[in-house]
Structures are given as structure tokens and as C-alpha cells.
């Protein structure tokens, strides 16, 4: 019976084939390289591992990488929501252009983004010139890292929130207001709960992307140990010194922490979804 | 809209098929092995122009002497990354990298036989360079020598020695200078280099990035760089933007070349690859090196006008000061080495 109902439920045939392909595909693209990573990292002894995860420089980079990625993802959640809102709810000349521009960080090689951002924000650049009298130095500081990570993460929030927002009927808001809800109440009790899961997904994606980001950050961060050195740079540093085991060990450490965080966010997302329904 | 993914998939499939067909259409190498041969030279970044010209010259030379056509493929990138690519299986017949240490890694892995550095003259380095200073036009900070780089009011731009081979030369040049001062010891040299790196506001990951930081972003008062890069910067920016300052003592930067034994034996290209490297030492090779701002190992072959550009510098070598690259790497750049101590928190 179960197979019958499964058959009835799908329009496209071939569950066995598609699942087989999915497993094969994921195995080839995800499981295989990750296994290789784990194997390379396991070349280190337990003591070496311990030394690694307690190394002050790695911890500093770890802190910086995770906090900068978190701040950038939070900024993206806020401003990405705003952008999605404007794109869905209003028509204005050039809307399609703006819509297309949102995807630019996806397409642009991140190194190009990094160089462009650094050029603009450097004390000699257009924006940097204006910032300098205010005593703000954007490039070669954690601020610069956050800016780069915000730049590359923007599309994730916009593109996950946009379709949900488009499906959200204005009728609901009108109903809420006709029943006496204030604007704030409508936003808080009608709009935000519906958007929350999508917003969290967007946040997670932007966060994950920012964590691994290398190309754009190496140009803008200044790469000073203990100050502006991100974890992916430390991984590259080890590779440049032919220390593949050390590099993969740092990578594995990063992977474990990210996975734990993503899992936590996923659970949170489920919880908001269930609470809403 | 629902049709779109199908079209896309079809397109992808077609692309893949076309790719496969392309791969199959290549004739096996044995078929015309006598008529033509291919070499791969895996090199580092700033040698691109030099080898463009050199490869053409060598192809001509090889055709004239053996009647065989040779095509030399070039691959450029950061020296360490290039070395890693060869270690991971990039089929280089010859390597021409920034550091002997990078080539030593291939020896350790068994790709290159022991004693590679003595198989060719001059430590296997057909051309050399030196570490010099690039300052802003007119040298407003009055930077003349290494001592000026540790002044409180001077900002120094250099890439990170951990990620850039070129930066390791910069670092060792400063070390060698401090060591050669009256009363110089390892301790005074470490103190000197530490003070120097405290004046470094940004550690770019590669040499070109550092040049950009100095030139495009206008950061810093002095850029530590290879002489050939400094000449290129002057050529690119015009003589109105920057000046080259030659310190009283510097290090002889020796970018070595080597035959990748395991690969040439697998490809059957040993003879031509050996000839290729020898040709670097020929009068033509030496002249081309000098034209591209490298100091030729045998200056008598180079054009006198090219040679005039190289000022006399008191040059030391890594072997003199540090007993070779492996020991330099171990002491200074390995994890927990001197360079890591410079960046201890609170240091």
C-alpha cells in the first residue's frame, strides 16, 4: 500500500532511479572529498590535534572568522529582507535591473570583489576618502572583513525570502488591520512569523558562505596574525608550506564547528516552523 | 518556465558530450612523437613574459638542431602553489620556481633525484635577482638603507613570508643585513626583523598583492621587492611615480630551475627538457633573462645596455647566511619558528 500511495503521489516516475542518482551524486560530490579530508587530517596524532585546537593563533582566527561571518549574516538578514520587500512589494523604474544586480555577488569571482572593495574603501579610494576624516578605517581591519562577507552573502537572504514574500497575500495584512491590528502588530504577528523560516534559511546560507570565504577577504583584511587573519587563510598558509595534514586538520575543525552551528540553526528553523503552523 | 531546466540540462549534456568528443579526437602522442614534442614548464608568477620569449627562442633552436618541433606550455602561479600542483600530479617536465625549498619538496616526494641543485651551473639558477626597496618618487622619507625601515615613522609593505616565496627572500635579506652589522647575532637579527615587521601594516598573501597595496592604494613608504619586479613597476607606472633604492647589502635571490625526473621519464622527454634548461644558460637565454630584468648568471652574454641597469649591490646568499633553504625554512618559517614569534600576542 505504501508503495502504491507513493506512486500515486508523484507525477514523475522513477523514484528508484532518481534516488539512486541522488545518492550517487551526493556521494561523488560531497562524501568522497569529505572522506578524503578526514583521512588526510587523521594523519595527525591526538597530541598534534590537541596542540592545534588550543593554538592561540588558530583560536584567534577561529573567533574572527565565526564572529565576522555571524555579523555579516545578521546584516544580510536585515538588509536582505528590506531589499526583498522592496523588490516584491513595489514597482519602480529599473526594478528588474536591481533584481538582477542582487545576483552579482554570485557571479563575480570573489577575488575581483575583494580587489574592487579594497580599492573603493582604501584611504585613497572614493569611500575611503570620506571615511578617513571620520576616523574610520575600513580596509585592513575586521570592519573590512565584515563588509566583504556582507557583500558576498547578500543574494542568499534576498533569494530565499523573495518567493515567500511574493506568496504572502496582502489580504492577510488587510484582514489584520481591518480586525484592528496596528501596523507594528501586523508585522510582528502576521508577516514576520511567515517569513521567519525563510529568513533563517537565508541567514544560515549567508553565514555558511561567509565562513569559507577566502578570495575577497585576503585583499581587504590585511592578514595580520591575531588581528585580521581569517581561518581559511591559515589553511592556505599551511598548504603553502606543504603541510597538508595540518591544513586539513584546521579545515576539519572548521567543518565540525560549522556543522554543529548549522545543525543548531536548522533545529531552530524547524521549531519556528512548527510553532507557526 | 518549467521547460527551462530541461533545456538547461540538455545543453549541459550536449556540452559534456562535446567535451568528451574533443578529448577523444586528440591523436595519441606516439603517433607523431618524432615530428613534434610538448614540454610543460611550471613556473611562478613574474616569469611569464621571460618564458614567453624564451620558449619561442628555444623552439627555433631545437628545430634548427634536431628538426623536431617543440611546443612549450607554461603554467604560472604562486611558487608554493605551483610546487604543490606538481606534487599533486601536474605533469611538469621542468619547474622554474622562486625558491629552492619548493623544488626540494619534490625531491622529498621522489619526483626529482637527489643533488638536483648541482646538476646545472650556478646552483641551478640561470638568472638571479636581488631584494631592493621601492619608494615614492623623490624618496620623501629619505629611505637609504635597512636601518631606515625600522624607524617609527616608516611603514613597510611586504607580503607574508608564510604564504609568499618572494616575501621569504625579503625577510631573509633583512635578517642577513642585521646579522652582518657589528656585533650582529641571531638575537639582534631577530630583534631587528621584529621591529621591521612591526612597521608592516598589512601582510598581503602574495607579491603582486603587496605591490598593489603600495602602488594602487598608496599605503606605506617603502615596498620590499625583487629587483625585476621593481623594474617592472617603474616601467608600468612610469618613472614619475616610484624610485628604486638599493640597500648597502641584500640577498641574492636565486629562483632555481630543475628537471622533474619522474615526469620526463614518463613522457619520454628527458633529452629535450635537459636541452631546454641548458639553453637558459646559453648566450640567447642569458640575454633574454637580462632583458627581462633578471641578473644573468653569465653577464658577458647579455646586452651591455641591459646590464647597465643593474647597480652593484653587496649580495649574500642563503647558503652563506643560513646554511641553505631547508635550514632557513626550519628556523624561520616553520610553525613555531622565528616568524611566528614575531607575531606573538603582546609582542
Tab-separated table of C-alpha atoms in Angstrom, chain B:
chain	number	residue	atom	x	y	z
B	1	UNK	CA	9.389	28.439	-17.219
B	2	UNK	CA	9.050	24.715	-16.443
B	3	UNK	CA	10.786	23.952	-19.711
B	4	UNK	CA	13.828	25.923	-18.757
B	5	UNK	CA	15.613	23.355	-16.573
B	6	UNK	CA	15.119	20.715	-19.238
B	7	UNK	CA	16.684	22.936	-21.871
B	8	UNK	CA	19.487	23.696	-19.478
B	9	UNK	CA	20.076	20.010	-18.765
B	10	UNK	CA	20.035	19.210	-22.447
B	11	UNK	CA	22.553	21.969	-23.028
B	12	UNK	CA	24.763	20.654	-20.259
B	13	UNK	CA	24.567	17.137	-21.646
B	14	UNK	CA	25.487	18.390	-25.093
B	15	UNK	CA	28.366	20.338	-23.637
B	16	UNK	CA	29.628	17.255	-21.841
B	17	UNK	CA	29.354	15.172	-24.986
B	18	UNK	CA	31.217	17.793	-26.955
B	19	UNK	CA	33.874	17.824	-24.257
B	20	UNK	CA	34.250	14.052	-24.453
B	21	UNK	CA	34.408	14.113	-28.217
B	22	UNK	CA	37.143	16.708	-28.022
B	23	UNK	CA	39.108	14.576	-25.613
B	24	UNK	CA	38.844	11.572	-27.904
B	25	UNK	CA	39.832	13.383	-31.042
B	26	UNK	CA	43.339	14.071	-29.761
B	27	UNK	CA	45.853	11.892	-31.519
B	28	UNK	CA	47.924	9.674	-29.253
B	29	UNK	CA	51.320	11.223	-28.501
B	30	UNK	CA	53.313	8.354	-30.012
B	31	UNK	CA	51.832	8.884	-33.469
B	32	UNK	CA	53.865	11.992	-34.195
B	33	UNK	CA	56.441	11.782	-31.425
B	34	UNK	CA	59.251	12.177	-33.881
B	35	UNK	CA	57.869	15.224	-35.587
B	36	UNK	CA	56.922	17.203	-32.526
B	37	UNK	CA	57.166	17.187	-28.772
B	38	UNK	CA	55.493	19.052	-25.950
B	39	UNK	CA	57.039	20.318	-22.737
B	40	UNK	CA	55.373	21.768	-19.676
B	41	UNK	CA	57.273	24.386	-17.717
B	42	UNK	CA	55.621	25.054	-14.358
B	43	UNK	CA	56.857	28.406	-13.165
B	44	UNK	CA	55.968	31.196	-10.758
B	45	UNK	CA	54.226	34.466	-11.449
B	46	UNK	CA	56.653	37.131	-12.681
B	47	UNK	CA	58.461	34.926	-15.210
B	48	UNK	CA	55.541	34.906	-17.637
B	49	UNK	CA	56.994	37.418	-20.089
B	50	UNK	CA	60.500	35.998	-19.867
B	51	UNK	CA	59.365	32.488	-20.769
B	52	UNK	CA	57.008	33.707	-23.494
B	53	UNK	CA	60.038	34.956	-25.327
B	54	UNK	CA	62.422	32.242	-24.240
B	55	UNK	CA	60.129	29.407	-25.381
B	56	UNK	CA	59.944	30.823	-28.899
B	57	UNK	CA	63.709	31.131	-28.996
B	58	UNK	CA	64.164	27.586	-27.728
B	59	UNK	CA	61.657	26.153	-30.226
B	60	UNK	CA	63.676	27.744	-33.005
B	61	UNK	CA	66.938	26.450	-31.590
B	62	UNK	CA	65.568	22.917	-31.195
B	63	UNK	CA	64.107	22.904	-34.691
B	64	UNK	CA	67.431	24.029	-36.143
B	65	UNK	CA	69.481	21.452	-34.290
B	66	UNK	CA	67.180	18.405	-34.417
B	67	UNK	CA	64.440	19.178	-36.933
B	68	UNK	CA	61.831	18.485	-34.277
B	69	UNK	CA	59.030	20.895	-33.408
B	70	UNK	CA	58.725	21.640	-29.715
B	71	UNK	CA	55.851	23.417	-28.041
B	72	UNK	CA	56.424	24.587	-24.502
B	73	UNK	CA	53.337	25.050	-22.360
B	74	UNK	CA	53.624	27.480	-19.489
B	75	UNK	CA	51.860	27.450	-16.168
B	76	UNK	CA	52.203	30.350	-13.755
B	77	UNK	CA	51.054	30.982	-10.208
B	78	UNK	CA	52.400	31.425	-6.716
B	79	UNK	CA	55.607	29.423	-6.333
B	80	UNK	CA	54.369	27.313	-3.422
B	81	UNK	CA	51.012	26.598	-5.073
B	82	UNK	CA	52.754	25.619	-8.285
B	83	UNK	CA	55.040	23.248	-6.435
B	84	UNK	CA	52.038	21.695	-4.733
B	85	UNK	CA	50.295	21.255	-8.080
B	86	UNK	CA	53.302	19.334	-9.404
B	87	UNK	CA	53.378	17.240	-6.224
B	88	UNK	CA	49.682	16.503	-6.744
B	89	UNK	CA	50.327	15.272	-10.268
B	90	UNK	CA	50.556	18.242	-12.633
B	91	UNK	CA	52.815	16.745	-15.303
B	92	UNK	CA	55.605	19.319	-15.355
B	93	UNK	CA	58.679	18.351	-17.357
B	94	UNK	CA	60.638	21.226	-15.881
B	95	UNK	CA	59.961	23.545	-12.962
B	96	UNK	CA	61.299	27.074	-12.577
B	97	UNK	CA	60.263	28.336	-9.162
B	98	UNK	CA	61.062	31.133	-6.740
B	99	UNK	CA	62.720	29.044	-4.048
B	100	UNK	CA	64.968	26.019	-3.897
B	101	UNK	CA	62.812	24.945	-0.956
B	102	UNK	CA	59.788	24.494	-3.209
B	103	UNK	CA	61.792	22.233	-5.527
B	104	UNK	CA	63.249	20.391	-2.541
B	105	UNK	CA	59.720	19.325	-1.666
B	106	UNK	CA	59.560	17.474	-4.973
B	107	UNK	CA	62.864	15.800	-4.202
B	108	UNK	CA	61.466	14.657	-0.859
B	109	UNK	CA	58.468	13.234	-2.681
B	110	UNK	CA	60.743	11.366	-5.094
B	111	UNK	CA	59.829	13.354	-8.198
B	112	UNK	CA	63.296	14.821	-8.570
B	113	UNK	CA	66.520	12.996	-7.833
B	114	UNK	CA	68.972	13.896	-5.087
B	115	UNK	CA	71.526	16.559	-5.835
B	116	UNK	CA	69.363	18.338	-8.383
B	117	UNK	CA	70.853	21.668	-7.455
B	118	UNK	CA	74.325	20.653	-8.606
B	119	UNK	CA	73.258	19.229	-11.968
B	120	UNK	CA	73.198	22.679	-13.541
B	121	UNK	CA	75.690	25.533	-13.122
B	122	UNK	CA	75.297	28.317	-10.572
B	123	UNK	CA	73.230	26.405	-8.051
B	124	UNK	CA	70.749	25.577	-10.786
B	125	UNK	CA	69.798	29.253	-11.054
B	126	UNK	CA	70.415	30.572	-14.595
B	127	UNK	CA	69.398	34.034	-13.517
B	128	UNK	CA	69.193	35.739	-10.143
B	129	UNK	CA	67.741	38.835	-8.638
B	130	UNK	CA	68.159	40.897	-5.502
B	131	UNK	CA	65.836	42.364	-2.917
B	132	UNK	CA	65.582	46.138	-3.288
B	133	UNK	CA	63.367	48.942	-1.981
B	134	UNK	CA	60.705	50.697	-3.995
B	135	UNK	CA	59.912	54.142	-2.580
B	136	UNK	CA	57.665	57.001	-3.652
B	137	UNK	CA	59.030	59.450	-6.210
B	138	UNK	CA	61.792	61.631	-4.795
B	139	UNK	CA	62.084	59.368	-1.724
B	140	UNK	CA	60.219	61.755	0.627
B	141	UNK	CA	61.032	59.687	3.714
B	142	UNK	CA	64.740	59.630	2.876
B	143	UNK	CA	64.971	55.850	2.956
B	144	UNK	CA	68.509	54.781	2.123
B	145	UNK	CA	69.163	51.503	3.888
B	146	UNK	CA	67.682	48.757	6.054
B	147	UNK	CA	68.084	50.844	9.230
B	148	UNK	CA	65.510	53.293	7.904
B	149	UNK	CA	62.932	50.530	7.732
B	150	UNK	CA	62.792	50.133	11.497
B	151	UNK	CA	62.229	53.858	12.132
B	152	UNK	CA	58.965	54.592	13.935
B	153	UNK	CA	57.686	56.859	11.169
B	154	UNK	CA	58.175	54.433	8.288
B	155	UNK	CA	55.600	51.956	7.030
B	156	UNK	CA	56.953	48.930	5.197
B	157	UNK	CA	54.970	46.836	2.722
B	158	UNK	CA	55.903	43.201	2.250
B	159	UNK	CA	53.808	40.090	1.729
B	160	UNK	CA	53.540	37.357	4.321
B	161	UNK	CA	56.596	35.049	4.282
B	162	UNK	CA	54.308	32.186	5.228
B	163	UNK	CA	52.292	32.428	2.047
B	164	UNK	CA	54.708	34.103	-0.377
B	165	UNK	CA	58.044	32.770	-1.549
B	166	UNK	CA	59.167	36.266	-2.531
B	167	UNK	CA	58.456	37.517	0.956
B	168	UNK	CA	60.788	34.889	2.384
B	169	UNK	CA	63.611	36.491	0.416
B	170	UNK	CA	62.609	39.926	1.794
B	171	UNK	CA	62.664	38.612	5.310
B	172	UNK	CA	65.986	36.824	4.916
B	173	UNK	CA	67.566	39.891	3.318
B	174	UNK	CA	66.668	41.942	6.400
B	175	UNK	CA	67.948	39.140	8.613
B	176	UNK	CA	71.226	38.926	6.709
B	177	UNK	CA	71.716	42.694	6.983
B	178	UNK	CA	71.166	42.689	10.748
B	179	UNK	CA	73.458	39.709	11.160
B	180	UNK	CA	76.251	41.445	9.249
B	181	UNK	CA	76.178	44.547	11.412
B	182	UNK	CA	78.921	44.967	14.026
B	183	UNK	CA	78.023	42.775	16.976
B	184	UNK	CA	75.299	41.086	14.997
B	185	UNK	CA	73.965	37.838	16.440
B	186	UNK	CA	70.853	35.766	15.910
B	187	UNK	CA	69.286	37.649	18.813
B	188	UNK	CA	69.985	41.121	17.381
B	189	UNK	CA	68.808	39.950	13.970
B	190	UNK	CA	65.563	38.672	15.453
B	191	UNK	CA	65.044	41.963	17.271
B	192	UNK	CA	65.724	43.883	14.071
B	193	UNK	CA	63.346	41.819	11.962
B	194	UNK	CA	60.695	42.016	14.682
B	195	UNK	CA	60.908	45.816	14.683
B	196	UNK	CA	60.739	45.826	10.902
B	197	UNK	CA	57.594	43.707	10.847
B	198	UNK	CA	56.009	45.943	13.470
B	199	UNK	CA	56.139	48.598	10.755
B	200	UNK	CA	54.220	46.390	8.352
B	201	UNK	CA	50.555	47.466	8.384
B	202	UNK	CA	49.246	44.803	6.002
B	203	UNK	CA	50.508	41.314	5.241
B	204	UNK	CA	49.362	40.574	1.731
B	205	UNK	CA	49.305	36.924	0.818
B	206	UNK	CA	51.301	37.344	-2.390
B	207	UNK	CA	53.871	39.615	-4.012
B	208	UNK	CA	51.549	41.144	-6.582
B	209	UNK	CA	49.026	41.933	-3.846
B	210	UNK	CA	51.726	43.769	-1.905
B	211	UNK	CA	52.741	45.737	-4.989
B	212	UNK	CA	49.093	46.729	-5.454
B	213	UNK	CA	48.805	47.787	-1.833
B	214	UNK	CA	51.836	50.025	-2.213
B	215	UNK	CA	51.167	51.379	-5.674
B	216	UNK	CA	47.399	51.453	-6.129
B	217	UNK	CA	46.251	52.062	-2.564
B	218	UNK	CA	49.120	54.361	-1.737
B	219	UNK	CA	49.787	52.562	1.530
B	220	UNK	CA	53.241	52.511	3.077
B	221	UNK	CA	56.500	54.346	2.441
B	222	UNK	CA	58.594	51.519	1.102
B	223	UNK	CA	57.914	48.241	-0.671
B	224	UNK	CA	60.340	45.341	-0.317
B	225	UNK	CA	60.513	43.580	-3.626
B	226	UNK	CA	62.577	41.667	-6.130
B	227	UNK	CA	64.672	43.878	-8.358
B	228	UNK	CA	62.970	42.581	-11.512
B	229	UNK	CA	59.553	43.382	-10.026
B	230	UNK	CA	60.771	46.847	-9.069
B	231	UNK	CA	61.921	47.479	-12.646
B	232	UNK	CA	58.560	46.266	-13.933
B	233	UNK	CA	56.761	48.606	-11.530
B	234	UNK	CA	58.821	51.537	-12.751
B	235	UNK	CA	58.145	50.504	-16.331
B	236	UNK	CA	54.397	50.156	-15.733
B	237	UNK	CA	53.895	53.272	-13.642
B	238	UNK	CA	56.365	55.480	-15.395
B	239	UNK	CA	59.436	56.923	-13.693
B	240	UNK	CA	57.352	59.719	-12.134
B	241	UNK	CA	55.653	57.546	-9.556
B	242	UNK	CA	58.299	55.482	-7.814
B	243	UNK	CA	62.053	55.255	-7.308
B	244	UNK	CA	64.235	52.230	-6.695
B	245	UNK	CA	66.521	52.431	-3.665
B	246	UNK	CA	69.383	49.976	-3.444
B	247	UNK	CA	70.372	48.999	0.107
B	248	UNK	CA	74.009	48.579	1.138
B	249	UNK	CA	73.548	44.839	1.481
B	250	UNK	CA	70.974	42.484	0.071
B	251	UNK	CA	70.402	38.839	-0.626
B	252	UNK	CA	70.941	37.087	-3.907
B	253	UNK	CA	67.501	35.777	-4.762
B	254	UNK	CA	68.062	32.594	-6.703
B	255	UNK	CA	64.992	31.242	-8.466
B	256	UNK	CA	66.166	27.770	-9.463
B	257	UNK	CA	65.138	25.529	-12.343
B	258	UNK	CA	65.022	21.746	-12.346
B	259	UNK	CA	64.156	18.752	-14.418
B	260	UNK	CA	61.267	16.726	-12.968
B	261	UNK	CA	62.898	13.334	-13.389
B	262	UNK	CA	59.879	11.170	-12.826
B	263	UNK	CA	57.750	13.128	-15.317
B	264	UNK	CA	60.308	13.393	-18.125
B	265	UNK	CA	60.910	9.658	-17.894
B	266	UNK	CA	57.190	9.017	-18.076
B	267	UNK	CA	56.766	11.401	-21.016
B	268	UNK	CA	59.951	10.364	-22.786
B	269	UNK	CA	61.054	13.995	-22.892
B	270	UNK	CA	64.294	13.874	-20.930
B	271	UNK	CA	66.565	14.909	-23.797
B	272	UNK	CA	64.545	17.897	-24.904
B	273	UNK	CA	63.803	19.000	-21.326
B	274	UNK	CA	67.509	18.883	-20.486
B	275	UNK	CA	68.309	20.891	-23.604
B	276	UNK	CA	65.630	23.381	-22.597
B	277	UNK	CA	67.215	24.018	-19.221
B	278	UNK	CA	70.743	24.150	-20.715
B	279	UNK	CA	69.502	26.683	-23.220
B	280	UNK	CA	68.697	29.021	-20.334
B	281	UNK	CA	72.468	29.223	-19.786
B	282	UNK	CA	73.200	29.838	-23.458
B	283	UNK	CA	74.051	33.327	-24.717
B	284	UNK	CA	70.487	33.721	-26.001
B	285	UNK	CA	68.962	32.596	-22.716
B	286	UNK	CA	71.222	34.872	-20.739
B	287	UNK	CA	70.455	37.842	-22.957
B	288	UNK	CA	66.706	37.256	-22.597
B	289	UNK	CA	66.975	36.975	-18.816
B	290	UNK	CA	68.797	40.304	-18.644
B	291	UNK	CA	66.245	41.913	-20.939
B	292	UNK	CA	63.519	40.830	-18.510
B	293	UNK	CA	65.360	42.401	-15.583
B	294	UNK	CA	66.888	39.258	-14.162
B	295	UNK	CA	70.592	39.303	-13.416
B	296	UNK	CA	72.150	36.793	-15.812
B	297	UNK	CA	74.467	34.146	-14.367
B	298	UNK	CA	76.923	34.816	-17.197
B	299	UNK	CA	76.742	38.560	-17.782
B	300	UNK	CA	79.187	38.547	-20.685
B	301	UNK	CA	76.435	37.234	-22.962
B	302	UNK	CA	73.902	39.923	-22.109
B	303	UNK	CA	73.486	43.221	-23.843
B	304	UNK	CA	75.573	45.931	-22.125
B	305	UNK	CA	72.625	48.330	-22.101
B	306	UNK	CA	70.581	45.768	-20.177
B	307	UNK	CA	73.426	45.186	-17.746
B	308	UNK	CA	73.841	48.883	-17.050
B	309	UNK	CA	70.514	48.836	-15.269
B	310	UNK	CA	71.785	46.578	-12.519
B	311	UNK	CA	73.522	48.537	-9.769
B	312	UNK	CA	76.354	46.965	-7.809
B	313	UNK	CA	74.998	45.512	-4.591
B	314	UNK	CA	76.800	43.606	-1.908
B	315	UNK	CA	74.897	40.322	-2.153
B	316	UNK	CA	74.886	37.421	0.270
B	317	UNK	CA	73.306	34.049	-0.394
B	318	UNK	CA	71.038	31.853	1.693
B	319	UNK	CA	73.837	29.300	1.874
B	320	UNK	CA	76.232	31.925	3.300
B	321	UNK	CA	73.938	33.266	5.953
B	322	UNK	CA	71.640	30.418	6.860
B	323	UNK	CA	73.190	27.271	5.530
B	324	UNK	CA	70.655	26.583	2.799
B	325	UNK	CA	66.935	26.707	2.310
B	326	UNK	CA	65.890	23.723	4.350
B	327	UNK	CA	67.518	25.120	7.459
B	328	UNK	CA	66.199	28.637	6.739
B	329	UNK	CA	62.710	27.233	6.363
B	330	UNK	CA	63.001	25.185	9.529
B	331	UNK	CA	64.345	28.011	11.688
B	332	UNK	CA	62.303	30.887	10.390
B	333	UNK	CA	59.107	29.951	8.632
B	334	UNK	CA	58.035	26.607	10.058
B	335	UNK	CA	55.283	26.648	12.663
B	336	UNK	CA	56.698	27.949	15.898
B	337	UNK	CA	59.678	29.395	14.036
B	338	UNK	CA	61.123	32.885	14.340
B	339	UNK	CA	58.471	34.443	12.124
B	340	UNK	CA	55.697	33.099	14.339
B	341	UNK	CA	57.469	34.504	17.396
B	342	UNK	CA	57.369	37.970	15.819
B	343	UNK	CA	53.602	37.833	15.880
B	344	UNK	CA	53.125	36.504	19.369
B	345	UNK	CA	50.305	38.371	21.094
B	346	UNK	CA	51.720	41.248	23.045
B	347	UNK	CA	55.000	41.088	21.149
